[in-house]
């Protein structure tokens, strides 16, 4: 009798441990305009993949900072170099729903120059800024070309399939333009209600940015690249939307000191960061870490949000209202992060990028 009771106790304890462990793994689809090598795009994906509390169901790519096919190649190569063969990559949208390079050229003649245009122009100051090329060209990669291939299933269908497979369990993290999410909603409007939550890096409402950026005010790139997609996504019935705007992102910074600290940790992921990372704002990493560890955010506000799709001077600008002054035509209630514990954030991020968290 005593042995039987002991066996039952041990069995229940084991089942409880398994249950707790299972609950600790939070399912997430990572949707990203996956510029590479490294950069905020690849680094945010790597942080989520290596987080012990997250189960990354797949990586979905969308054009933005670079063209989709080049981003797919960078992502596959990052997974090879950091020893994550289990993670699958699903190619998504190549072009915005309506916006285009020609549209912005016309817009610029009327309303002024757009400084950052992602894949459409040569941009940035990093170590591996590429020359402009066509949407279907994939130049040889600085980090070497991948041996792996992406999945045949496209991003939008993958998103639909996952939220149906795991109803109310899947968070969707969107670190780039929202085209893939909009396409998934157009395929199946139930995506929003079946998902657990939506985490977005994008938009700007009260920019604390360098003086040279002030004239661009609320024209943040992820929202500006495909405003119609943002409009569709923000009007869907998500249970919760959290937005990491550029206003809080510019309070962060990947420094050479952080890069060298990670590089010295002796893992394959650490070697990747040490060789290819560069100093820049931690735009997407903050959104990722804040989802993993909400305690890094010390203040947030709730606002109603939409985007300007008028194709006039404000095209692509972020729009926000309080509860008292909102128009009530479908704009989304969102949680907007405004302050963070930077030292805690950096400490967590270093462990995640090195792949040492939880070891």
Coordinates of C-alpha atoms in Angstrom, one line a residue, residues 21-351:
X21 CA 6.8 22.8 -18.4
X22 CA 4.3 22.6 -21.2
X23 CA 2.5 25.7 -19.9
X24 CA 5.9 27.5 -19.9
X25 CA 6.4 27.0 -23.6
X26 CA 4.5 29.9 -25.3
X27 CA 3.7 29.2 -28.9
X28 CA 4.7 32.0 -31.4
X29 CA 4.8 32.6 -35.1
X30 CA 7.6 35.0 -35.9
X31 CA 6.9 37.2 -38.9
X32 CA 9.8 39.4 -40.0
X33 CA 11.3 41.4 -42.8
X34 CA 14.5 39.4 -42.3
X35 CA 17.4 41.6 -43.4
X36 CA 20.8 40.1 -42.8
X37 CA 23.3 39.1 -41.8
X38 CA 22.5 39.8 -38.1
X39 CA 20.8 43.3 -37.7
X40 CA 17.8 43.9 -35.6
X41 CA 15.7 41.6 -37.9
X42 CA 17.8 38.4 -37.6
X43 CA 18.7 39.1 -34.0
X44 CA 15.1 39.4 -32.9
X45 CA 14.3 36.0 -34.5
X46 CA 17.4 34.4 -32.9
X47 CA 16.4 35.7 -29.5
X48 CA 12.9 34.2 -29.8
X49 CA 14.2 30.9 -31.1
X50 CA 16.7 30.6 -28.2
X51 CA 14.3 31.6 -25.5
X52 CA 13.6 28.6 -23.3
X53 CA 10.0 29.7 -22.6
X54 CA 9.1 30.0 -26.3
X55 CA 8.1 27.5 -29.0
X56 CA 8.7 29.1 -32.4
X57 CA 6.3 27.3 -34.7
X58 CA 7.9 28.8 -37.8
X59 CA 9.5 31.9 -39.3
X60 CA 7.6 33.8 -41.9
X61 CA 9.3 36.4 -44.1
X62 CA 8.0 39.6 -45.8
X63 CA 9.7 42.2 -48.0
X64 CA 10.6 45.4 -46.2
X65 CA 14.2 46.2 -45.3
X66 CA 15.2 43.8 -48.1
X67 CA 13.4 41.8 -50.7
X68 CA 11.7 38.6 -49.5
X69 CA 13.9 36.1 -51.3
X70 CA 17.1 37.6 -50.1
X71 CA 15.7 37.7 -46.5
X72 CA 14.8 34.0 -46.8
X73 CA 18.4 33.2 -47.7
X74 CA 19.7 35.2 -44.8
X75 CA 17.3 33.5 -42.4
X76 CA 18.2 30.0 -43.6
X77 CA 21.8 30.8 -43.3
X78 CA 21.4 32.2 -39.8
X79 CA 19.7 29.0 -38.8
X80 CA 22.5 27.0 -40.2
X81 CA 25.2 29.1 -38.5
X82 CA 23.5 29.1 -35.1
X83 CA 22.6 25.3 -35.2
X84 CA 18.8 25.5 -35.4
X85 CA 17.9 23.0 -38.1
X86 CA 14.5 22.3 -36.6
X87 CA 13.1 25.8 -37.4
X88 CA 11.2 26.1 -40.7
X89 CA 11.0 29.2 -42.9
X90 CA 7.9 30.2 -44.9
X91 CA 8.2 32.8 -47.6
X92 CA 5.6 35.5 -47.6
X93 CA 4.6 38.6 -49.5
X94 CA 7.1 40.2 -52.0
X95 CA 5.2 43.4 -52.6
X96 CA 2.9 45.6 -50.5
X97 CA -0.9 45.3 -51.1
X98 CA -1.1 48.7 -52.9
X99 CA 1.9 50.8 -52.1
X100 CA 4.8 50.7 -54.6
X101 CA 8.1 52.3 -55.5
X102 CA 6.4 54.2 -58.3
X103 CA 3.7 55.4 -55.9
X104 CA 6.3 56.8 -53.5
X105 CA 8.3 58.4 -56.3
X106 CA 5.1 60.3 -57.2
X107 CA 4.3 61.0 -53.6
X108 CA 7.9 62.4 -53.0
X109 CA 7.5 64.9 -55.9
X110 CA 4.4 66.2 -54.2
X111 CA 5.2 66.1 -50.5
X112 CA 9.0 65.7 -50.1
X113 CA 11.7 63.1 -49.9
X114 CA 11.3 59.8 -48.0
X115 CA 14.7 59.1 -46.4
X116 CA 14.4 55.4 -45.7
X117 CA 12.7 53.2 -48.3
X118 CA 13.9 49.7 -47.5
X119 CA 14.3 47.4 -50.4
X120 CA 13.5 50.1 -52.9
X121 CA 16.7 52.1 -52.4
X122 CA 20.2 51.7 -50.9
X123 CA 19.8 52.5 -47.3
X124 CA 21.5 52.2 -43.9
X125 CA 24.9 52.5 -42.4
X126 CA 25.7 49.0 -41.4
X127 CA 28.7 46.8 -42.3
X128 CA 26.7 44.9 -45.0
X129 CA 24.6 47.4 -46.8
X130 CA 23.8 46.0 -50.3
X131 CA 23.4 47.7 -53.6
X132 CA 19.9 48.0 -54.9
X133 CA 18.7 45.0 -56.9
X134 CA 15.5 43.5 -58.2
X135 CA 12.9 41.7 -56.1
X136 CA 13.8 38.2 -57.4
X137 CA 17.6 38.5 -57.3
X138 CA 19.5 37.0 -54.4
X139 CA 23.2 38.2 -54.4
X140 CA 25.8 36.0 -52.8
X141 CA 25.5 36.5 -49.0
X142 CA 28.4 37.8 -46.9
X143 CA 27.9 35.0 -44.5
X144 CA 27.8 32.3 -47.2
X145 CA 24.8 31.0 -49.1
X146 CA 22.5 28.5 -47.3
X147 CA 22.3 24.8 -48.2
X148 CA 18.7 24.6 -46.8
X149 CA 15.6 25.5 -48.7
X150 CA 12.4 27.3 -47.5
X151 CA 9.1 25.5 -47.2
X152 CA 6.7 25.4 -50.2
X153 CA 3.8 26.6 -48.1
X154 CA 3.4 30.4 -48.1
X155 CA 3.4 32.5 -44.9
X156 CA -0.3 33.4 -45.0
X157 CA -1.5 29.9 -45.3
X158 CA 0.9 28.7 -42.6
X159 CA -0.4 31.4 -40.2
X160 CA -4.0 30.3 -40.9
X161 CA -3.1 26.6 -40.4
X162 CA -1.3 27.2 -37.1
X163 CA -4.0 29.2 -35.4
X164 CA -6.6 26.6 -36.3
X165 CA -4.2 23.8 -35.1
X166 CA -3.6 25.6 -31.8
X167 CA -6.7 27.8 -31.2
X168 CA -6.2 30.6 -28.7
X169 CA -2.6 29.5 -28.0
X170 CA -0.5 31.2 -30.7
X171 CA 1.0 34.7 -30.4
X172 CA 1.9 36.4 -33.7
X173 CA 5.0 38.5 -33.5
X174 CA 5.3 40.9 -36.4
X175 CA 8.6 42.7 -36.7
X176 CA 8.2 44.0 -40.2
X177 CA 5.5 45.3 -42.5
X178 CA 2.1 43.6 -41.8
X179 CA 1.4 42.3 -45.3
X180 CA 1.6 38.6 -44.4
X181 CA -0.8 39.1 -41.5
X182 CA -3.2 41.1 -43.7
X183 CA -3.2 38.3 -46.3
X184 CA -3.8 35.7 -43.6
X185 CA -6.9 37.7 -42.4
X186 CA -8.1 38.0 -46.0
X187 CA -7.9 34.2 -46.4
X188 CA -9.6 33.6 -43.1
X189 CA -11.0 36.5 -41.0
X190 CA -11.1 34.1 -38.0
X191 CA -7.3 34.4 -37.7
X192 CA -7.5 37.3 -35.2
X193 CA -10.0 35.7 -32.9
X194 CA -8.2 32.4 -33.0
X195 CA -4.8 33.9 -32.2
X196 CA -3.8 34.5 -28.6
X197 CA -2.4 38.0 -29.2
X198 CA -0.6 40.2 -31.7
X199 CA 2.8 41.8 -31.0
X200 CA 3.8 44.5 -33.4
X201 CA 7.0 46.5 -33.8
X202 CA 6.0 49.6 -35.8
X203 CA 4.4 53.0 -35.8
X204 CA 5.4 56.3 -34.1
X205 CA 3.2 58.6 -32.1
X206 CA 5.5 60.9 -30.0
X207 CA 8.9 60.5 -31.6
X208 CA 12.0 61.0 -29.5
X209 CA 14.3 60.7 -32.4
X210 CA 17.3 62.5 -33.8
X211 CA 16.7 66.0 -35.2
X212 CA 17.1 64.9 -38.8
X213 CA 14.1 62.6 -38.4
X214 CA 11.7 65.1 -36.9
X215 CA 10.2 66.0 -40.2
X216 CA 9.2 62.4 -40.8
X217 CA 7.3 62.4 -37.5
X218 CA 4.8 59.6 -37.6
X219 CA 6.0 58.0 -40.8
X220 CA 7.6 54.8 -39.4
X221 CA 8.9 52.4 -42.0
X222 CA 7.0 49.1 -41.0
X223 CA 3.7 51.0 -41.2
X224 CA 4.7 53.2 -44.2
X225 CA 5.8 50.3 -46.5
X226 CA 2.3 48.8 -46.5
X227 CA -0.3 51.1 -44.9
X228 CA -3.3 49.2 -46.3
X229 CA -2.0 46.0 -44.6
X230 CA -1.7 47.9 -41.3
X231 CA -5.3 49.2 -41.7
X232 CA -6.6 45.7 -42.3
X233 CA -4.7 44.2 -39.4
X234 CA -5.6 46.9 -36.8
X235 CA -9.3 46.6 -37.6
X236 CA -9.4 42.8 -36.9
X237 CA -10.8 41.5 -33.6
X238 CA -7.6 40.6 -31.8
X239 CA -7.8 39.7 -28.1
X240 CA -4.8 41.9 -27.4
X241 CA -2.4 44.0 -29.5
X242 CA 0.9 45.3 -28.1
X243 CA 2.8 47.8 -30.1
X244 CA 6.5 48.6 -29.7
X245 CA 6.9 52.0 -31.5
X246 CA 10.1 53.5 -32.6
X247 CA 9.6 56.1 -29.8
X248 CA 10.7 53.5 -27.2
X249 CA 13.0 51.6 -29.5
X250 CA 15.4 54.6 -29.9
X251 CA 16.0 54.4 -26.1
X252 CA 17.9 51.2 -26.8
X253 CA 21.2 50.5 -28.5
X254 CA 23.3 47.5 -29.5
X255 CA 26.8 48.6 -28.6
X256 CA 30.2 47.2 -29.5
X257 CA 30.6 46.3 -25.8
X258 CA 27.5 44.2 -25.9
X259 CA 28.6 42.5 -29.2
X260 CA 32.0 41.6 -27.8
X261 CA 30.4 40.3 -24.6
X262 CA 28.2 38.0 -26.6
X263 CA 31.0 37.0 -28.9
X264 CA 33.0 35.8 -25.9
X265 CA 30.4 33.3 -24.7
X266 CA 31.6 30.5 -26.9
X267 CA 28.4 29.3 -28.6
X268 CA 27.6 29.1 -32.4
X269 CA 25.0 31.9 -31.9
X270 CA 27.6 34.0 -30.1
X271 CA 30.1 33.6 -32.9
X272 CA 27.4 34.7 -35.4
X273 CA 26.6 37.8 -33.5
X274 CA 30.3 38.6 -32.9
X275 CA 31.1 38.4 -36.6
X276 CA 28.0 40.0 -38.2
X277 CA 26.3 42.3 -35.7
X278 CA 26.8 46.0 -35.7
X279 CA 25.8 49.0 -33.5
X280 CA 22.2 50.1 -34.1
X281 CA 18.9 50.6 -32.3
X282 CA 17.4 47.4 -30.9
X283 CA 14.0 48.0 -32.7
X284 CA 12.7 44.4 -33.0
X285 CA 14.7 42.8 -30.2
X286 CA 12.8 45.1 -27.7
X287 CA 9.4 43.9 -29.0
X288 CA 10.6 40.3 -28.8
X289 CA 12.1 40.5 -25.3
X290 CA 9.1 42.5 -24.0
X291 CA 6.8 39.7 -25.1
X292 CA 9.1 37.1 -23.4
X293 CA 9.7 39.1 -20.3
X294 CA 7.0 41.8 -19.8
X295 CA 8.9 43.1 -16.8
X296 CA 11.4 45.0 -19.0
X297 CA 8.6 47.4 -19.8
X298 CA 8.0 49.8 -16.9
X299 CA 5.3 52.0 -18.4
X300 CA 2.7 51.7 -21.2
X301 CA -0.4 53.5 -22.3
X302 CA -3.6 52.3 -24.1
X303 CA -4.6 54.2 -27.2
X304 CA -6.8 53.6 -30.2
X305 CA -4.6 53.2 -33.3
X306 CA -5.0 53.2 -37.1
X307 CA -2.9 54.4 -40.1
X308 CA -3.5 57.0 -42.8
X309 CA -4.4 55.4 -46.1
X310 CA -5.5 58.6 -47.9
X311 CA -2.6 58.6 -50.4
X312 CA -2.2 62.3 -49.6
X313 CA 0.5 64.1 -47.6
X314 CA -0.1 61.9 -44.5
X315 CA 0.0 58.5 -46.3
X316 CA 1.4 55.9 -44.0
X317 CA 1.4 58.1 -40.8
X318 CA 0.4 56.5 -37.5
X319 CA -2.9 57.7 -36.2
X320 CA -3.8 57.5 -32.5
X321 CA -6.7 58.7 -30.3
X322 CA -7.8 58.5 -26.6
X323 CA -11.1 56.9 -25.7
X324 CA -12.7 60.3 -25.5
X325 CA -11.8 61.6 -29.0
X326 CA -11.7 58.4 -31.2
X327 CA -13.9 58.4 -34.2
X328 CA -15.3 54.9 -33.5
X329 CA -15.0 53.5 -37.0
X330 CA -13.0 50.4 -36.2
X331 CA -9.7 51.7 -34.9
X332 CA -7.9 49.2 -32.6
X333 CA -7.3 49.5 -28.8
X334 CA -3.6 48.8 -28.4
X335 CA -1.1 48.7 -25.6
X336 CA 1.8 51.1 -26.4
X337 CA 5.0 50.7 -24.5
X338 CA 6.6 54.0 -23.4
X339 CA 9.4 53.3 -20.8
X340 CA 11.7 50.3 -20.2
X341 CA 14.3 49.0 -17.7
X342 CA 17.2 49.2 -20.1
X343 CA 19.8 47.4 -18.0
X344 CA 17.4 44.5 -17.5
X345 CA 16.5 44.4 -21.2
X346 CA 20.2 44.3 -22.2
X347 CA 21.0 41.6 -19.7
X348 CA 18.2 39.3 -20.9
X349 CA 19.0 40.0 -24.6
X350 CA 22.7 39.2 -24.2
X351 CA 21.8 35.8 -22.7

